[in-house]
Each structure stands twice: as structure tokens, then as C-alpha cells.
CSV table of C-alpha atoms in Angstrom, one decimal:
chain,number,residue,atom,x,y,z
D,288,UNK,CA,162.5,83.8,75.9
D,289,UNK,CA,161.0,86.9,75.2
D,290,UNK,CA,158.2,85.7,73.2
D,291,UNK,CA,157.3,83.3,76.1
D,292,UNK,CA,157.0,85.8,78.8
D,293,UNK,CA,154.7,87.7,76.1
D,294,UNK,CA,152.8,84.7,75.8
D,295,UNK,CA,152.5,84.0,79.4
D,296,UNK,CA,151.6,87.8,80.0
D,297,UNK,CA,148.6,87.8,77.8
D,298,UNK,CA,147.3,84.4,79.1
D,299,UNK,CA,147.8,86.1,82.5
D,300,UNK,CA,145.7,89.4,81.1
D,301,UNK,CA,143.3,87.3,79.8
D,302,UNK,CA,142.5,85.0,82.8
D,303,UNK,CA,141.8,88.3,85.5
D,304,UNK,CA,139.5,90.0,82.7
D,305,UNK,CA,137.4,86.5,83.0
D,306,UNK,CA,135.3,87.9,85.7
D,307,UNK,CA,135.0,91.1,84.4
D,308,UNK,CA,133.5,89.8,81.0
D,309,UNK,CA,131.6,87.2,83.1
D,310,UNK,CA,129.7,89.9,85.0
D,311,UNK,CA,129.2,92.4,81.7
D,312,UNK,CA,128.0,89.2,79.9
D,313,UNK,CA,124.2,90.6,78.7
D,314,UNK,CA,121.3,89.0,80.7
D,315,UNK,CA,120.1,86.1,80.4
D,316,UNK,CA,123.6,84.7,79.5
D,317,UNK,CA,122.3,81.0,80.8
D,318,UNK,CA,119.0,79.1,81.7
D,319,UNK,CA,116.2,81.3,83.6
D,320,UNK,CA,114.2,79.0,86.3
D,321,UNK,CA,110.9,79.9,87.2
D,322,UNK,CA,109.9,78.2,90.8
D,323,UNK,CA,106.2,77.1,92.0
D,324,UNK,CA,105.3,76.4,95.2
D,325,UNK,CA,102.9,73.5,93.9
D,326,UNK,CA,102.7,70.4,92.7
D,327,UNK,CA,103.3,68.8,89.0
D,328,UNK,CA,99.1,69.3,88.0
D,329,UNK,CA,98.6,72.5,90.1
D,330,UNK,CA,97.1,75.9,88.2
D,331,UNK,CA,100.6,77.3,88.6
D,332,UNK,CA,102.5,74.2,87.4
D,333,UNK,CA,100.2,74.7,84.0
D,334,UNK,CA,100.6,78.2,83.9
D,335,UNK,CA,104.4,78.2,84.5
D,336,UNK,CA,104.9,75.2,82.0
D,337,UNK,CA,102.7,77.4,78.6
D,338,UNK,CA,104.8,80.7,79.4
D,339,UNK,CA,107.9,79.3,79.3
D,340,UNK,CA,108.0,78.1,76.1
D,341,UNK,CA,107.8,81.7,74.5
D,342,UNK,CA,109.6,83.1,76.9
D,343,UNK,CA,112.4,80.8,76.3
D,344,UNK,CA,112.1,82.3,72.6
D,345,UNK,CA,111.7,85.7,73.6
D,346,UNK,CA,114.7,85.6,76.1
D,347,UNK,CA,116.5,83.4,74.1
D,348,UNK,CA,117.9,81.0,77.2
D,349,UNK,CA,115.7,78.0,78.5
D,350,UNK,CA,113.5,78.6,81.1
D,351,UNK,CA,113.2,75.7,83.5
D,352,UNK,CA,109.9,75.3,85.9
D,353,UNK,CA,111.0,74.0,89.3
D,354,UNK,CA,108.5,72.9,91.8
D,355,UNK,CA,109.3,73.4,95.5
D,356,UNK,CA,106.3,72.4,97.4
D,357,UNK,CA,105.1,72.4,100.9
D,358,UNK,CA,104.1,74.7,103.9
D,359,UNK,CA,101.1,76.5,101.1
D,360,UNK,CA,103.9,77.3,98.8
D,361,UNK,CA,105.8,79.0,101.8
D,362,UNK,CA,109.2,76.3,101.1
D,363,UNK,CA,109.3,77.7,97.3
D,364,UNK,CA,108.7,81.6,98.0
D,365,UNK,CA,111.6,81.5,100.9
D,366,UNK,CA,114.0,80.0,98.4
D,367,UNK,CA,113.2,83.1,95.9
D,368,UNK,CA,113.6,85.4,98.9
D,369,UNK,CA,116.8,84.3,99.7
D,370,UNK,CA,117.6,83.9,96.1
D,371,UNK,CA,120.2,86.4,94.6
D,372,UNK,CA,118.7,89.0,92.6
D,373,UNK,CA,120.4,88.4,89.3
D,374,UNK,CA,117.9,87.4,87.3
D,375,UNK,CA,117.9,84.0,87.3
D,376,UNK,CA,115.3,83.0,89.6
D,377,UNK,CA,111.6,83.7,89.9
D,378,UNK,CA,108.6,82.7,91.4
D,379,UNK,CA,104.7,82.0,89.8
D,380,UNK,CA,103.2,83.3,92.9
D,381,UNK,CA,99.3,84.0,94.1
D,382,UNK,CA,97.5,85.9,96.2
D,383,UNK,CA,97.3,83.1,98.5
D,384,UNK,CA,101.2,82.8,98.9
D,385,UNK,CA,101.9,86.4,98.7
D,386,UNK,CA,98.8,87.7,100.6
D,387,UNK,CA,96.8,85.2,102.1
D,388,UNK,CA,99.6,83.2,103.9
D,389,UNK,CA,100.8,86.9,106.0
D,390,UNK,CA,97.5,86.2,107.6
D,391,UNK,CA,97.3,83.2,107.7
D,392,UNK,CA,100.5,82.0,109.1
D,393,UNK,CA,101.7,83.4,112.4
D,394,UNK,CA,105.2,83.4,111.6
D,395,UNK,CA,107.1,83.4,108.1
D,396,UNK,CA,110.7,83.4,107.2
D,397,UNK,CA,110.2,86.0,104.7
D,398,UNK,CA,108.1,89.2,104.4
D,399,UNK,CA,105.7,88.9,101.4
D,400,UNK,CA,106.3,92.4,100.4
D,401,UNK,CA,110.0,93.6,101.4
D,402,UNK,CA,111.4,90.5,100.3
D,403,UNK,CA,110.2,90.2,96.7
D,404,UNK,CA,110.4,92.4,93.4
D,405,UNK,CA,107.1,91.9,91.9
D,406,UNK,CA,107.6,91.6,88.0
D,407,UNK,CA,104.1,91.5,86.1
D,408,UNK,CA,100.5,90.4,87.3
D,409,UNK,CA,99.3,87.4,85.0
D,410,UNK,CA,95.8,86.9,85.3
D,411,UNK,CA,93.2,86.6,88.0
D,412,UNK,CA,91.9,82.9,88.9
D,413,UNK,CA,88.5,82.2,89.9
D,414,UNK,CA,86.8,78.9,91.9
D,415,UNK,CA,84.7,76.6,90.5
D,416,UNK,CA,82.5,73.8,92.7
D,417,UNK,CA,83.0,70.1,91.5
D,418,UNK,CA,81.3,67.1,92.6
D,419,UNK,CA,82.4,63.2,91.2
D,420,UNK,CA,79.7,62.4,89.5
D,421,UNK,CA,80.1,58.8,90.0
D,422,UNK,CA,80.1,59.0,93.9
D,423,UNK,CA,77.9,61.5,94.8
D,424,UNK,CA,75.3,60.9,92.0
D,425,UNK,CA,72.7,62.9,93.7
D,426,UNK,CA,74.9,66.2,94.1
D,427,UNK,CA,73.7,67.4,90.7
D,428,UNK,CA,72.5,71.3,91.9
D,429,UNK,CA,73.4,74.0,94.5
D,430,UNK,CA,70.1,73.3,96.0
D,431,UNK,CA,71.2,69.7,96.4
D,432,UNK,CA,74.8,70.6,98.4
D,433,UNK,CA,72.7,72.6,100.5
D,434,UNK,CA,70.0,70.5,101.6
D,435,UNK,CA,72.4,67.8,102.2
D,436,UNK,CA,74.7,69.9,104.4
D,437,UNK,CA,71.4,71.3,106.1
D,438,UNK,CA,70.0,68.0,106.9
D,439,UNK,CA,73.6,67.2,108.4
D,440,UNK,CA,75.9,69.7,109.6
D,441,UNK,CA,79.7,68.6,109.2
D,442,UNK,CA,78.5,65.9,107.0
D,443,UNK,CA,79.6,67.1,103.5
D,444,UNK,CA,83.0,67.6,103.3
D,445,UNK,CA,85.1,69.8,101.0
D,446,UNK,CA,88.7,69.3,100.2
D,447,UNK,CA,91.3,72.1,99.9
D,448,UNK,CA,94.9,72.0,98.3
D,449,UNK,CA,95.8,73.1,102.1
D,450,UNK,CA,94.8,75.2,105.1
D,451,UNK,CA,94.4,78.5,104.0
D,452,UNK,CA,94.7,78.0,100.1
D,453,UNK,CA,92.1,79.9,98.3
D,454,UNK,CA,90.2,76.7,97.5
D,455,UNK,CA,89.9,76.2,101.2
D,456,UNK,CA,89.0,79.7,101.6
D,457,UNK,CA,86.2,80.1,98.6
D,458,UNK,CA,84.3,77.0,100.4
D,459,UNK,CA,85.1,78.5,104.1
D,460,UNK,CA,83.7,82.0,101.9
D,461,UNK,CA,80.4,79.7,100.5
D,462,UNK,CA,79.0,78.2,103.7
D,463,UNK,CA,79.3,81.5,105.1
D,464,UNK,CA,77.2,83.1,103.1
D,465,UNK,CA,74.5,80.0,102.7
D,466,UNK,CA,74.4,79.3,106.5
D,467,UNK,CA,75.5,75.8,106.4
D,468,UNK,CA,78.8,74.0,108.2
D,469,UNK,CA,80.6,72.1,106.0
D,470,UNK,CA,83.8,69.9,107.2
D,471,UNK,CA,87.3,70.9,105.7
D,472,UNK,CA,90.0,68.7,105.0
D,473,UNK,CA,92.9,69.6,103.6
D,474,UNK,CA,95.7,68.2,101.3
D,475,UNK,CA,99.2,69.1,100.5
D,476,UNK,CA,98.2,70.2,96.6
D,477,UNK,CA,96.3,69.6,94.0
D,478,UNK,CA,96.7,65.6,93.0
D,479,UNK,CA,95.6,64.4,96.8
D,480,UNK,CA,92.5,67.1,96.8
D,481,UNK,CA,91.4,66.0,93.2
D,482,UNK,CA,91.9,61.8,94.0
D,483,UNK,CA,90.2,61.9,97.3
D,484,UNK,CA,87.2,63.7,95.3
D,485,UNK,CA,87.3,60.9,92.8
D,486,UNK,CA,88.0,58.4,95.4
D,487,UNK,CA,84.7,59.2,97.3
D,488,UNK,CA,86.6,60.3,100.8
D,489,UNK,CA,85.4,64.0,100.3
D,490,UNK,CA,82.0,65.3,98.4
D,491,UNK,CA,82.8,68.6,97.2
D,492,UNK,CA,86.1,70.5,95.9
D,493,UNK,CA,86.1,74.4,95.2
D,494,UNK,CA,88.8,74.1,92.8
D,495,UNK,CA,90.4,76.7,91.0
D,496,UNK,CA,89.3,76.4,87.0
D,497,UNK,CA,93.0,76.4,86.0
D,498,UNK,CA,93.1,72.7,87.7
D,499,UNK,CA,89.5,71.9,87.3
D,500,UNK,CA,89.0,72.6,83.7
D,501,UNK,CA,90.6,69.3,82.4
D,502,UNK,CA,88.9,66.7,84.7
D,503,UNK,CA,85.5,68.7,83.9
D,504,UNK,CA,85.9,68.4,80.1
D,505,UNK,CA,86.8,64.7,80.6
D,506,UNK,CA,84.0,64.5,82.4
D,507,UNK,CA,85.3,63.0,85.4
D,508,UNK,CA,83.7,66.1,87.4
D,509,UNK,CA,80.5,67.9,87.6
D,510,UNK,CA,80.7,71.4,87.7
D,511,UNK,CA,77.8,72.9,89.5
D,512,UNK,CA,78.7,76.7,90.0
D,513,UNK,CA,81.7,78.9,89.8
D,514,UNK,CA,81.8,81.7,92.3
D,515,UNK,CA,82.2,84.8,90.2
D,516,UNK,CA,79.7,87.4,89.6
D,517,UNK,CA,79.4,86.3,85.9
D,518,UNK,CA,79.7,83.6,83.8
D,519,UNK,CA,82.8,82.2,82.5
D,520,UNK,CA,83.4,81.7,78.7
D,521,UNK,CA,85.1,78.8,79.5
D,522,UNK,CA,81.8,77.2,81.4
D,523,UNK,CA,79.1,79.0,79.5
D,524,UNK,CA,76.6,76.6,80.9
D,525,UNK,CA,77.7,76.4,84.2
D,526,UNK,CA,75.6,79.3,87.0
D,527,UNK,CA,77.3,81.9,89.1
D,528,UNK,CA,77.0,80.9,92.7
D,529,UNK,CA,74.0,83.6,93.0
D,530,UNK,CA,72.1,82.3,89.9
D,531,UNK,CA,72.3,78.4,91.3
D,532,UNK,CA,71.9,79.1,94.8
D,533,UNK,CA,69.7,82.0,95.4
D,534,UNK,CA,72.4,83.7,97.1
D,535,UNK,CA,74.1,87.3,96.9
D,536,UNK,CA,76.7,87.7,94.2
D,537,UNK,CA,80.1,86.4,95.4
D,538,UNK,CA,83.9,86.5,93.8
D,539,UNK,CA,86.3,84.5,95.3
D,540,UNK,CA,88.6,85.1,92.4
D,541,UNK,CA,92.3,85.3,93.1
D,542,UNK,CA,95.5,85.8,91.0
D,543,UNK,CA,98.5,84.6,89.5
D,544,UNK,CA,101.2,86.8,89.3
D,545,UNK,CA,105.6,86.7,89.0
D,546,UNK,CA,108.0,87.6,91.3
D,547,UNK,CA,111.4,88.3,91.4
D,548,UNK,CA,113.8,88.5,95.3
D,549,UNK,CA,113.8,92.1,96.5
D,550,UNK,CA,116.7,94.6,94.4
D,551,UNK,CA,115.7,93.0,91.2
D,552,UNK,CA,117.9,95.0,89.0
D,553,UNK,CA,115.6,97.8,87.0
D,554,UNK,CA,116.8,96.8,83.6
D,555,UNK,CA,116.6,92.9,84.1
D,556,UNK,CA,112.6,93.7,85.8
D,557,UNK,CA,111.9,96.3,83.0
D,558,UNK,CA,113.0,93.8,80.4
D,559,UNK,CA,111.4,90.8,81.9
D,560,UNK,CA,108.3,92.8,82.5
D,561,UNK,CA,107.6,93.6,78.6
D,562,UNK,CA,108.4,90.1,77.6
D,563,UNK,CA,105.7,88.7,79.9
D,564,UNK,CA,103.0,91.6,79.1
D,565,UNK,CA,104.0,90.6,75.4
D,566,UNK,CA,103.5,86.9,75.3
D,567,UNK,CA,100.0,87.3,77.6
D,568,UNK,CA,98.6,90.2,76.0
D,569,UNK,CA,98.9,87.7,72.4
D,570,UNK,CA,95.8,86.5,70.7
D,571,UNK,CA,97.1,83.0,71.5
D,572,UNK,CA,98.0,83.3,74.6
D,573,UNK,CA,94.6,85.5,75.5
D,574,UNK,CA,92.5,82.7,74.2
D,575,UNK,CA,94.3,79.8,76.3
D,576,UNK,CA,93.4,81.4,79.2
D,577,UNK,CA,90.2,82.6,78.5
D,578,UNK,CA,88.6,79.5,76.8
D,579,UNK,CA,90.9,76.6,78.2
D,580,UNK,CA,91.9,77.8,81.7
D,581,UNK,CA,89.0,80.2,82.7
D,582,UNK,CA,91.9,82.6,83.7
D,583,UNK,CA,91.1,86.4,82.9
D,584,UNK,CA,94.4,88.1,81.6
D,585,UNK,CA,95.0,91.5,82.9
D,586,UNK,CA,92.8,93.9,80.4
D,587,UNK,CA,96.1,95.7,79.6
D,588,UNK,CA,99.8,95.2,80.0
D,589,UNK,CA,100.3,96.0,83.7
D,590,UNK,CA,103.2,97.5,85.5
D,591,UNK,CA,105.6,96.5,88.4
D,592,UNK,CA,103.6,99.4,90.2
D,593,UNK,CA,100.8,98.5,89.4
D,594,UNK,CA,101.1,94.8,90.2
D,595,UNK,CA,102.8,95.8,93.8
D,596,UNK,CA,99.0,98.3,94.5
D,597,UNK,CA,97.1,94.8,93.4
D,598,UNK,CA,99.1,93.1,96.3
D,599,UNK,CA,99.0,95.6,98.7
D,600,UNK,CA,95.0,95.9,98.8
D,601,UNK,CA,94.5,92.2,98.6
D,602,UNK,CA,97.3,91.6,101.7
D,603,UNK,CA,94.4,93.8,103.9
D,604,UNK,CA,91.4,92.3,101.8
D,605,UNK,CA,92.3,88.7,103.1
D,606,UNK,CA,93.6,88.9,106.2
D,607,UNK,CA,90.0,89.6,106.8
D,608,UNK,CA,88.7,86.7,105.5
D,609,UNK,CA,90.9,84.4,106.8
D,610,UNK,CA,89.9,86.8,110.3
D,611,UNK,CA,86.8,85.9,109.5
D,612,UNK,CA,87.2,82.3,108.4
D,613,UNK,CA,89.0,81.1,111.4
D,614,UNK,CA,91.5,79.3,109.4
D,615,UNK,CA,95.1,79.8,111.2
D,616,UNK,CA,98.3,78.1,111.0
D,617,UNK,CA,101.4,78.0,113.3
């Protein structure tokens, strides 16, 4: 009798320390999921997909990408906003869902600074213009799109991965600066944008060169410019928007950066912060972005602070362009 109440005394000990050793457990103790806000094909869906991989290695727990797309990535960053903040769940933001959409939407459910620990900056993305060769055949130069769209207002059209996105934006940016009124028709990502180019329904697409870089070394694109104030190593041959059109320099560059919900703890940030900085700042990694994504990685591993400044100043940069642009949604 004795040794049974022992027994059933130390299976009783045992089961309340369960929780205890479940919450001392060192992080990660399980799989890590990184959310996008786009769809299978996107930039971020590419980007997400090559990190994890060493990550996974690095953190040594599988790290799962999970797409949650809609509303300009809006439906994926409120789920990481109302995530809890155990480390578990992040989010491949951009400057368009955690800068661009406070101006552009007049209502969110989340604030895109309070709400959300930023983790590590990953690279900035810029916009490249592509034409379908086999439709618009005679779109082959800058000077071309604009004497088209000059001869015609409204009768080019440019498709975006959605109201607001920064490949809305760069061509909203573009005919701007040339003077020219080009029509804009959105698309809920990347796939629809990129077939209805290749399907003929729209003539030009200022994609971002993440995306574009694949369909343009199939050579089921033309590139014709990419609007940065240099060349990209990636496109060696392809002109900067002033150098094809005669125009002042223009950037439309925007970045790629993670996120964690607000009260990330400082060790699990800290820790996932290095691993990140690590795996970009690699030879390997450096060159994937550089020469097969057209991505420039941050010149040095970069800080939460420092990421959180970046935001900041580009929350106030576009809400002026998208001021400027018009664009709204509500």
C-alpha cells in the first residue's frame, strides 16, 4: 500500500511540473511559421521560401511559410498582430504593408507600428518595367511607352498586384514625372498581374525584380527600364528610368523586412535577429539576391533599432506619395 501511494504521489508531482517544464522548454521547442500576405509566386513568397531553409538549420525546428492573402497583405499582418508573442509567428513584411497601406487605407485593424516587433530589415526591392513581347511587339523602348500613352491618354494600361502596392505606386510615380496618364488596373497579387500581361488585357507591368526576374530570363518579358538611379547587376543591360527616358533620376525602391507581434520577447528577437543578419550577410545568400533577385541586402547586419528608424521615415515618405498619387482605399 505504501509503495502505491508513493507511486501515485510522484505521477501526481510529475503531472503539475508539466507546465512548468513546458514553459522553460528553450525556444524554438516546435515548428516556427513565417506568414506572407501574398501569393504562392509573389517576391515575398520567394524570399520567405530561400530563408527558411537555413534558418530551419540555424534554429533547428522547421520553419513553415504560410500565405494569408488579401486586402494588400492587410488579412496576413492582422493575424501577426493579434498573434501571441512567443516566438512562433512572423511576418515577411514591406514597406507597402507596413508603411504604405497607413496611408493608403483609411481604416486598419492594426497599427503598423505599435502592433508589431520589427526583427531585422532584409533587403531593399526595386521596380522593373516589363512589356510581353509577343503582344505589344512594338513596345521595345521608353520612348515607345511614351509616345503611345501621349498619342492616347488612358490608353496604355499598367497592371498592379493591387491598389496601392508599390508596383501600382512606381507606375502612378512614372507618369508623373513623364507627363503622361496611364490607366491602372489592379489585381489581387502577383499570378493575375503577370497573366493578364501575358494575356494581352494590360500593356505594361512595373514589377518588382524579385517577381520579374524569372519570366525575364525566360524570356517571356521584355524588360525595358528599372527605376533606380543605377543599374542593377542583375540586368546589366537593362537603362535606369533616366538613361531610357530622358527623365530625372527616380527610385521607387522599396523593402522587405521581418516582423514579429508587439512584446516580442528580447531574447527570442535578439536571437532571431543574429540568425537572420547571419544567413543574409553569407556569400550565398548575398549573391542570390544580388544576381538572381536584383534585391540589395542591407550593407551590414542591421538592428531592431535600426530597422524600426527605416520604417518610421518611410511611414512619412509615402503617405506623400500615395497624397500625391491619389490612390485611396476604404
Amino acid at each position: 500500500m505504501m509503495f502505491r501511494r508513493t507511486m501515485i504521489a510522484a505521477a501526481l508531482a510529475a503531472a503539475t511540473s508539466l507546465p512548468a517544464l513546458a514553459q522553460d522548454a528553450p525556444w524554438p521547442s516546435r515548428p516556427v511559421t513565417i506568414m506572407g500576405g501574398f501569393p504562392n509566386g509573389a517576391g515575398t513568397d520567394i524570399y520567405a521560401r530561400r530563408l527558411a531553409e537555413p534558418l530551419s538549420r540555424a534554429l533547428g525546428q522547421p520553419v513553415v511559410v504560410d500565405n494569408r492573402t488579401g486586402a494588400g497583405g492587410n488579412i496576413g499582418s492582422d493575424l501577426v498582430a493579434k498573434a501571441r508573442p512567443d516566438g512562433y509567428t512572423f511576418y515577411l513584411g514591406t514597406a507597402g504593408t507596413h508603411a504604405i497601406n497607413a496611408a493608403l487605407y483609411s481604416r486598419l485593424p492594426f497599427d503598423v507600428i505599435r502592433d508589431f516587433t520589427p526583427v531585422v530589415l532584409l533587403g531593399d526591392v526595386p521596380n522593373v518595367l516589363i512589356v510581353s513581347p509577343e503582344r505589344r511587339p512594338n513596345l521595345t523602348s521608353c520612348q515607345a511607352v511614351l509616345a503611345a500613352a501621349r498619342a492616347r491618354p488612358q490608353a496604355l494600361s499598367y497592371g498592379s498586384t493591387g491598389n496601392g502596392a508599390s508596383t501600382h505606386l512606381a507606375g502612378a510615380q512614372f507618369a508623373t514625372a513623364a507627363g503622361v496618364d496611364l490607366l491602372h488596373v489592379p489585381f489581387r497579387g502577383q499570378p493575375g498581374a503577370m497573366g493578364a500581361l501575358l494575356a494581352g488585357d494590360t500593356d505594361l507591368f512595373f514589377n518588382q525584380t524579385g517577381a520579374a526576374m524569372g519570366p525575364i530570363r525566360q524570356g517571356q518579358v521584355r524588360a525595358l527600364f528599372v527605376l533606380t538611379r543605377e543599374r542593377l547587376a542583375a540586368l546589366p543591360d537593362v537603362p535606369t528610368v533616366a538613361e531610357a527616358c530622358g527623365l530625372p533620376p527616380m527610385d521607387t525602391s522599396t523593402w522587405y523586412g521581418l516582423f514579429g507581434p508587439a512584446n516580442l520577447p528580447e531574447p527570442i528577437l535578439r536571437r532571431m535577429n543574429a540568425e537572420v543578419n547571419r544567413i543574409i550577410s553569407s556569400p550565398e545568400f548575398r549573391d542570390w539576391l544580388i544576381n538572381n533577385q536584383a534585391i540589395t541586402p542591407p550593407a551590414a547586419p542591421n538592428s531592431p533599432e535600426q530597422f524600426r528608424e527605416t520604417q518610421r521615415a518611410d511611414v512619412a515618405r509615402w503617405a506623400e506619395v500615395v497624397r500625391r498619387s491619389g490612390a485611396r482605399v476604404d
